Amino acid sequence: MAAGKAALHALGTGDGWAGNDQRGHSAFLFHLADKSLLIDCGEPVSRRLHTAGVKPDEVDGILISHLHCDHIGGFFMLMQGLWLDQRTRELPIYMPSEGLEPVRNMLRASYIFDELLAFSPSFKVLKECEPINFDGVKVTPYLTTHLDQLKNSFSDKYPAKFEAFNFVMETDAKRVAHSADIGSIHDLSPLLTHPVDLLVCELAHVEPSELFNYLPTQKIGHIAFTHLSRPFRSNLRELKAQAAESLKGISHTFLNDGDIIEV
């Protein structure tokens, strides 16, 4: 990748449904400056990283946006792979606070003990608007309303924070935003207070017409749509035509697994 550029490698672009769809679940490898950051670990993230030629020590950090299985379901196999492939570098792993102990417990239940690892997994909590620094890359998480409906329905019976995050990644040269899963277009506003070179935006939990009308009001270099729900994907030709008409010349892509976008 050329100096001053940023790149996205879409490892998994699918929605939350299992079955016949050939897309992997949510997993995105971002390259900014000299860092490689993995956002979400939907299955089969381990296989996709291996196929892409990413070595065990090349991932500089992992961020889990929320704890739905299509975003974290491949994490434990990834950790097993890093153990067997002998990763040696410390690995910062950020996630919502309510996931830390269950994830640690699942690793132990899977016999992936700290003593077996040649690297140190450093689990850390995502906090809204609190920047994370990766030596030249600043990542700022923002809360979304993706889990609010579940919170309203089940928080009395299942006390939890129901946290879901999206992210802005910044270097001296580039600004990249990743929506993860949102509850409405308003969840994009904190990401777009300043111009972005790339917006990776989900298209499962918002109405396309509302989203397509909103995005041209923002300063965005390129939009990469992902996480298309099955109903939207089944009418992909019409959806692309609608986007082309509404986005008014803004460069955009409907992502498939394996796509690489450089900005």
C-alpha positions as a LaTeX table, in Angstrom:
\begin{tabular}{lrrr}
\hline
Residue & $x$ (\AA) & $y$ (\AA) & $z$ (\AA) \\
\hline
Met1 & 0.00 & 0.00 & 0.00 \\
Ala2 & 1.33 & 3.43 & $-0.95$ \\
Ala3 & 2.43 & 5.80 & 1.80 \\
Gly4 & $-0.38$ & 8.02 & 3.05 \\
Lys5 & $-3.06$ & 5.63 & 1.82 \\
Ala6 & $-5.63$ & 3.62 & 3.76 \\
Ala7 & $-7.14$ & 0.31 & 2.71 \\
Leu8 & $-10.02$ & $-1.95$ & 3.65 \\
His9 & $-9.96$ & $-5.71$ & 3.10 \\
Ala10 & $-13.51$ & $-7.03$ & 3.39 \\
Leu11 & $-13.12$ & $-10.51$ & 4.88 \\
Gly12 & $-16.81$ & $-11.06$ & 5.63 \\
Thr13 & $-19.69$ & $-8.93$ & 4.35 \\
Gly14 & $-22.75$ & $-11.03$ & 5.16 \\
Asp15 & $-25.74$ & $-10.36$ & 7.38 \\
Gly16 & $-26.80$ & $-12.23$ & 10.50 \\
Trp17 & $-28.47$ & $-15.17$ & 8.76 \\
Ala18 & $-26.84$ & $-18.57$ & 8.42 \\
Gly19 & $-27.61$ & $-20.91$ & 5.54 \\
Asn20 & $-26.97$ & $-20.97$ & 1.83 \\
Asp21 & $-25.57$ & $-17.47$ & 1.46 \\
Gln22 & $-21.88$ & $-17.76$ & 0.58 \\
Arg23 & $-20.86$ & $-14.53$ & 2.31 \\
Gly24 & $-18.86$ & $-14.75$ & 5.50 \\
His25 & $-20.05$ & $-12.89$ & 8.55 \\
Ser26 & $-18.80$ & $-9.46$ & 9.56 \\
Ala27 & $-15.00$ & $-9.13$ & 9.56 \\
Phe28 & $-13.02$ & $-6.20$ & 8.18 \\
Leu29 & $-9.26$ & $-5.67$ & 8.12 \\
Phe30 & $-8.25$ & $-2.01$ & 7.91 \\
His31 & $-4.74$ & $-0.93$ & 6.96 \\
Leu32 & $-3.85$ & 2.59 & 8.08 \\
Ala33 & $-0.32$ & 3.98 & 8.30 \\
Asp34 & 1.64 & 0.81 & 9.15 \\
Lys35 & $-1.09$ & $-0.73$ & 11.32 \\
Ser36 & $-3.60$ & $-3.50$ & 10.56 \\
Leu37 & $-6.77$ & $-3.42$ & 12.66 \\
Leu38 & $-9.43$ & $-6.14$ & 12.59 \\
Ile39 & $-12.97$ & $-4.96$ & 13.26 \\
Asp40 & $-15.26$ & $-7.85$ & 14.19 \\
Cys41 & $-14.63$ & $-11.56$ & 13.97 \\
Gly42 & $-17.57$ & $-13.18$ & 12.23 \\
Glu43 & $-16.91$ & $-16.69$ & 11.00 \\
Pro44 & $-14.87$ & $-17.82$ & 9.08 \\
Val45 & $-12.46$ & $-14.99$ & 9.88 \\
Ser46 & $-9.51$ & $-17.31$ & 10.60 \\
Arg47 & $-9.75$ & $-18.94$ & 7.18 \\
Arg48 & $-10.18$ & $-15.60$ & 5.44 \\
Leu49 & $-7.10$ & $-14.13$ & 7.12 \\
His50 & $-5.08$ & $-17.21$ & 6.18 \\
Thr51 & $-6.31$ & $-17.08$ & 2.57 \\
Ala52 & $-5.38$ & $-13.38$ & 2.43 \\
Gly53 & $-1.84$ & $-14.24$ & 3.51 \\
Val54 & $-2.06$ & $-12.34$ & 6.80 \\
Lys55 & 0.59 & $-13.70$ & 9.15 \\
Pro56 & $-0.23$ & $-14.35$ & 12.85 \\
Asp57 & 1.80 & $-11.37$ & 14.09 \\
Glu58 & 0.51 & $-8.91$ & 11.48 \\
Val59 & $-2.77$ & $-7.95$ & 13.18 \\
Asp60 & $-2.08$ & $-5.01$ & 15.49 \\
Gly61 & $-5.42$ & $-5.00$ & 17.29 \\
Ile62 & $-8.97$ & $-6.37$ & 17.33 \\
Leu63 & $-12.14$ & $-4.37$ & 17.96 \\
Ile64 & $-15.46$ & $-6.15$ & 18.53 \\
Ser65 & $-18.32$ & $-3.75$ & 17.83 \\
His66 & $-20.93$ & $-5.77$ & 19.74 \\
Leu67 & $-21.61$ & $-9.30$ & 20.87 \\
His68 & $-24.04$ & $-10.62$ & 18.26 \\
Cys69 & $-22.71$ & $-13.93$ & 16.98 \\
Asp70 & $-22.28$ & $-12.76$ & 13.40 \\
His71 & $-19.70$ & $-10.30$ & 14.75 \\
Ile72 & $-17.89$ & $-12.43$ & 17.33 \\
Gly73 & $-18.66$ & $-16.03$ & 16.31 \\
Gly74 & $-15.23$ & $-16.62$ & 14.74 \\
Phe75 & $-13.22$ & $-15.08$ & 17.57 \\
Phe76 & $-12.50$ & $-18.28$ & 19.48 \\
Met77 & $-11.27$ & $-20.17$ & 16.42 \\
Leu78 & $-9.11$ & $-17.14$ & 15.61 \\
Met79 & $-7.55$ & $-17.32$ & 19.07 \\
Gln80 & $-6.95$ & $-21.05$ & 18.69 \\
Gly81 & $-5.30$ & $-20.38$ & 15.35 \\
Leu82 & $-3.05$ & $-17.69$ & 16.80 \\
Trp83 & $-2.04$ & $-20.14$ & 19.53 \\
Leu84 & $-1.23$ & $-22.98$ & 17.12 \\
Asp85 & 0.47 & $-20.66$ & 14.63 \\
Gln86 & 2.60 & $-19.25$ & 17.46 \\
Arg87 & 1.78 & $-15.56$ & 17.43 \\
Thr88 & 4.29 & $-13.82$ & 19.71 \\
Arg89 & 3.23 & $-10.15$ & 19.84 \\
Glu90 & 0.87 & $-8.80$ & 22.49 \\
Leu91 & $-2.64$ & $-8.48$ & 21.04 \\
Pro92 & $-4.94$ & $-5.66$ & 22.23 \\
Ile93 & $-8.57$ & $-6.81$ & 22.06 \\
Tyr94 & $-11.30$ & $-4.21$ & 22.62 \\
Met95 & $-14.97$ & $-5.06$ & 23.17 \\
Pro96 & $-18.05$ & $-3.98$ & 25.16 \\
Ser97 & $-17.48$ & $-4.40$ & 28.88 \\
Glu98 & $-20.15$ & $-7.07$ & 29.32 \\
Gly99 & $-18.23$ & $-9.37$ & 26.98 \\
Leu100 & $-14.90$ & $-9.45$ & 28.78 \\
Glu101 & $-15.51$ & $-12.10$ & 31.43 \\
Pro102 & $-17.73$ & $-14.37$ & 29.27 \\
Val103 & $-15.09$ & $-14.31$ & 26.52 \\
Arg104 & $-12.27$ & $-15.05$ & 28.95 \\
Asn105 & $-14.33$ & $-17.87$ & 30.46 \\
Met106 & $-15.07$ & $-19.35$ & 27.04 \\
Leu107 & $-11.37$ & $-19.35$ & 26.16 \\
Arg108 & $-10.64$ & $-21.25$ & 29.37 \\
Ala109 & $-13.55$ & $-23.61$ & 28.71 \\
Ser110 & $-12.00$ & $-24.24$ & 25.28 \\
Tyr111 & $-8.66$ & $-25.08$ & 26.97 \\
Ile112 & $-6.99$ & $-22.04$ & 25.45 \\
Phe113 & $-5.11$ & $-21.15$ & 28.62 \\
Asp114 & $-2.86$ & $-18.11$ & 28.93 \\
Glu115 & 0.04 & $-20.42$ & 29.75 \\
Leu116 & $-0.26$ & $-22.08$ & 26.33 \\
Leu117 & 0.00 & $-18.84$ & 24.39 \\
Ala118 & 3.25 & $-17.39$ & 23.11 \\
Phe119 & 1.55 & $-13.98$ & 23.09 \\
Ser120 & $-0.41$ & $-11.98$ & 25.62 \\
Pro121 & $-4.06$ & $-11.21$ & 24.76 \\
Ser122 & $-4.74$ & $-7.84$ & 26.37 \\
Phe123 & $-8.50$ & $-7.46$ & 26.84 \\
Lys124 & $-9.74$ & $-3.88$ & 27.08 \\
Val125 & $-13.12$ & $-2.17$ & 27.37 \\
Leu126 & $-14.58$ & 0.04 & 24.65 \\
Lys127 & $-15.73$ & 3.36 & 26.09 \\
Glu128 & $-17.82$ & 5.87 & 24.19 \\
Cys129 & $-15.82$ & 8.76 & 22.73 \\
Glu130 & $-12.63$ & 7.59 & 24.47 \\
Pro131 & $-9.92$ & 7.38 & 21.79 \\
Ile132 & $-7.69$ & 4.33 & 21.43 \\
Asn133 & $-4.18$ & 4.94 & 20.11 \\
Phe134 & $-2.30$ & 2.43 & 17.97 \\
Asp135 & 0.95 & 4.38 & 17.43 \\
Gly136 & $-0.17$ & 6.72 & 14.69 \\
Val137 & $-3.76$ & 5.52 & 14.32 \\
Lys138 & $-6.46$ & 6.98 & 16.57 \\
Val139 & $-9.66$ & 4.96 & 16.87 \\
Thr140 & $-12.70$ & 6.58 & 18.50 \\
Pro141 & $-15.72$ & 4.40 & 19.37 \\
Tyr142 & $-19.28$ & 5.74 & 19.45 \\
Leu143 & $-22.37$ & 4.06 & 20.85 \\
Thr144 & $-25.15$ & 3.16 & 18.43 \\
Thr145 & $-28.83$ & 2.36 & 18.99 \\
His146 & $-28.54$ & $-1.06$ & 17.35 \\
Leu147 & $-29.49$ & $-2.95$ & 20.53 \\
Asp148 & $-31.99$ & $-0.44$ & 21.94 \\
Gln149 & $-35.07$ & $-2.44$ & 20.93 \\
Leu150 & $-33.73$ & $-5.53$ & 22.69 \\
Lys151 & $-32.84$ & $-3.40$ & 25.70 \\
Asn152 & $-36.37$ & $-2.02$ & 25.91 \\
Ser153 & $-37.88$ & $-5.50$ & 25.65 \\
Phe154 & $-35.55$ & $-7.57$ & 27.82 \\
Ser155 & $-33.47$ & $-5.41$ & 30.16 \\
Asp156 & $-35.70$ & $-6.14$ & 33.16 \\
Lys157 & $-35.18$ & $-9.89$ & 32.78 \\
Tyr158 & $-31.62$ & $-9.75$ & 31.46 \\
Pro159 & $-29.75$ & $-6.82$ & 33.04 \\
Ala160 & $-27.03$ & $-5.79$ & 30.59 \\
Lys161 & $-25.62$ & $-2.67$ & 29.01 \\
Phe162 & $-26.75$ & $-3.64$ & 25.49 \\
Glu163 & $-23.79$ & $-1.76$ & 24.01 \\
Ala164 & $-22.97$ & $-1.60$ & 20.31 \\
Phe165 & $-20.28$ & 0.64 & 18.85 \\
Asn166 & $-19.15$ & 2.12 & 15.57 \\
Phe167 & $-15.75$ & 3.66 & 14.89 \\
Val168 & $-13.72$ & 6.47 & 13.35 \\
Met169 & $-10.10$ & 5.67 & 12.49 \\
Glu170 & $-7.73$ & 8.58 & 11.88 \\
Thr171 & $-4.15$ & 9.09 & 10.80 \\
Asp172 & $-2.38$ & 12.29 & 9.84 \\
Ala173 & $-3.44$ & 11.65 & 6.25 \\
Lys174 & $-6.73$ & 9.71 & 6.32 \\
Arg175 & $-10.06$ & 9.50 & 8.13 \\
Val176 & $-12.07$ & 6.27 & 7.84 \\
Ala177 & $-15.45$ & 5.50 & 9.42 \\
His178 & $-17.02$ & 2.10 & 10.04 \\
Ser179 & $-20.72$ & 1.96 & 10.94 \\
Ala180 & $-20.82$ & $-1.62$ & 12.25 \\
Asp181 & $-24.52$ & $-2.31$ & 13.03 \\
Ile182 & $-26.71$ & 0.72 & 13.60 \\
Gly183 & $-30.30$ & 1.35 & 14.66 \\
Ser184 & $-30.97$ & 4.42 & 12.51 \\
Ile185 & $-29.17$ & 6.82 & 10.21 \\
His186 & $-28.68$ & 9.14 & 13.19 \\
Asp187 & $-26.04$ & 6.71 & 14.49 \\
Leu188 & $-23.85$ & 7.83 & 11.58 \\
Ser189 & $-23.81$ & 11.49 & 12.64 \\
Pro190 & $-20.89$ & 11.24 & 15.13 \\
Leu191 & $-18.79$ & 9.55 & 12.44 \\
Leu192 & $-19.39$ & 12.30 & 9.91 \\
Thr193 & $-18.82$ & 15.50 & 11.89 \\
His194 & $-15.72$ & 15.93 & 9.72 \\
Pro195 & $-15.11$ & 14.72 & 6.15 \\
Val196 & $-14.18$ & 11.05 & 5.77 \\
Asp197 & $-12.18$ & 9.44 & 2.99 \\
Leu198 & $-14.09$ & 6.16 & 3.38 \\
Leu199 & $-17.34$ & 5.19 & 5.06 \\
Val200 & $-18.06$ & 1.48 & 5.47 \\
Cys201 & $-21.82$ & 1.39 & 6.03 \\
Glu202 & $-24.15$ & $-1.46$ & 6.83 \\
Leu203 & $-27.37$ & $-1.92$ & 4.90 \\
Ala204 & $-29.52$ & $-4.28$ & 6.93 \\
His205 & $-31.08$ & $-2.25$ & 9.74 \\
Val206 & $-31.95$ & 0.98 & 7.91 \\
Glu207 & $-34.20$ & 1.76 & 4.97 \\
Pro208 & $-32.14$ & 2.18 & 1.80 \\
Ser209 & $-34.10$ & 5.20 & 0.56 \\
Glu210 & $-33.59$ & 7.04 & 3.86 \\
Leu211 & $-29.88$ & 6.20 & 3.90 \\
Phe212 & $-29.32$ & 7.09 & 0.25 \\
Asn213 & $-31.00$ & 10.47 & 0.75 \\
Tyr214 & $-28.95$ & 11.22 & 3.87 \\
Leu215 & $-25.47$ & 10.34 & 2.64 \\
Pro216 & $-25.20$ & 13.02 & $-0.10$ \\
Thr217 & $-25.60$ & 15.68 & 2.61 \\
Gln218 & $-22.29$ & 14.53 & 4.14 \\
Lys219 & $-18.67$ & 14.91 & 2.99 \\
Ile220 & $-17.63$ & 11.37 & 2.07 \\
Gly221 & $-14.96$ & 10.34 & $-0.42$ \\
His222 & $-16.12$ & 6.76 & $-0.96$ \\
Ile223 & $-18.95$ & 4.67 & 0.50 \\
Ala224 & $-18.64$ & 0.89 & 0.84 \\
Phe225 & $-21.97$ & $-0.78$ & 1.57 \\
Thr226 & $-21.90$ & $-4.06$ & 3.48 \\
His227 & $-24.04$ & $-6.37$ & 5.63 \\
Leu228 & $-26.90$ & $-6.28$ & 3.12 \\
Ser229 & $-29.93$ & $-8.10$ & 4.46 \\
Arg230 & $-31.22$ & $-10.96$ & 2.35 \\
Pro231 & $-34.32$ & $-9.08$ & 1.14 \\
Phe232 & $-32.16$ & $-6.17$ & $-0.02$ \\
Arg233 & $-29.58$ & $-8.46$ & $-1.60$ \\
Ser234 & $-32.26$ & $-10.36$ & $-3.50$ \\
Asn235 & $-33.08$ & $-7.08$ & $-5.29$ \\
Leu236 & $-29.47$ & $-5.98$ & $-5.67$ \\
Arg237 & $-29.82$ & $-4.67$ & $-9.23$ \\
Glu238 & $-32.68$ & $-2.36$ & $-8.22$ \\
Leu239 & $-30.83$ & $-1.33$ & $-5.06$ \\
Lys240 & $-27.72$ & $-0.38$ & $-7.04$ \\
Ala241 & $-29.82$ & 1.66 & $-9.45$ \\
Gln242 & $-31.49$ & 3.46 & $-6.56$ \\
Ala243 & $-28.11$ & 4.20 & $-4.99$ \\
Ala244 & $-26.65$ & 5.50 & $-8.25$ \\
Glu245 & $-29.57$ & 7.87 & $-8.70$ \\
Ser246 & $-29.65$ & 9.15 & $-5.12$ \\
Leu247 & $-25.93$ & 9.41 & $-4.33$ \\
Lys248 & $-25.39$ & 11.99 & $-7.06$ \\
Gly249 & $-22.00$ & 10.88 & $-8.27$ \\
Ile250 & $-20.51$ & 9.92 & $-4.91$ \\
Ser251 & $-18.10$ & 7.03 & $-5.46$ \\
His252 & $-19.53$ & 3.87 & $-3.89$ \\
Thr253 & $-19.21$ & 0.08 & $-3.82$ \\
Phe254 & $-21.47$ & $-2.77$ & $-2.75$ \\
Leu255 & $-18.92$ & $-4.99$ & $-1.04$ \\
Asn256 & $-18.38$ & $-8.68$ & $-1.61$ \\
Asp257 & $-16.11$ & $-10.94$ & 0.43 \\
Gly258 & $-12.51$ & $-10.44$ & $-0.59$ \\
Asp259 & $-12.92$ & $-6.92$ & $-1.94$ \\
Ile260 & $-10.12$ & $-4.46$ & $-1.26$ \\
Ile261 & $-10.81$ & $-0.72$ & $-1.26$ \\
Glu262 & $-7.90$ & 1.74 & $-1.18$ \\
Val263 & $-8.32$ & 5.45 & $-0.55$ \\
\hline
\end{tabular}
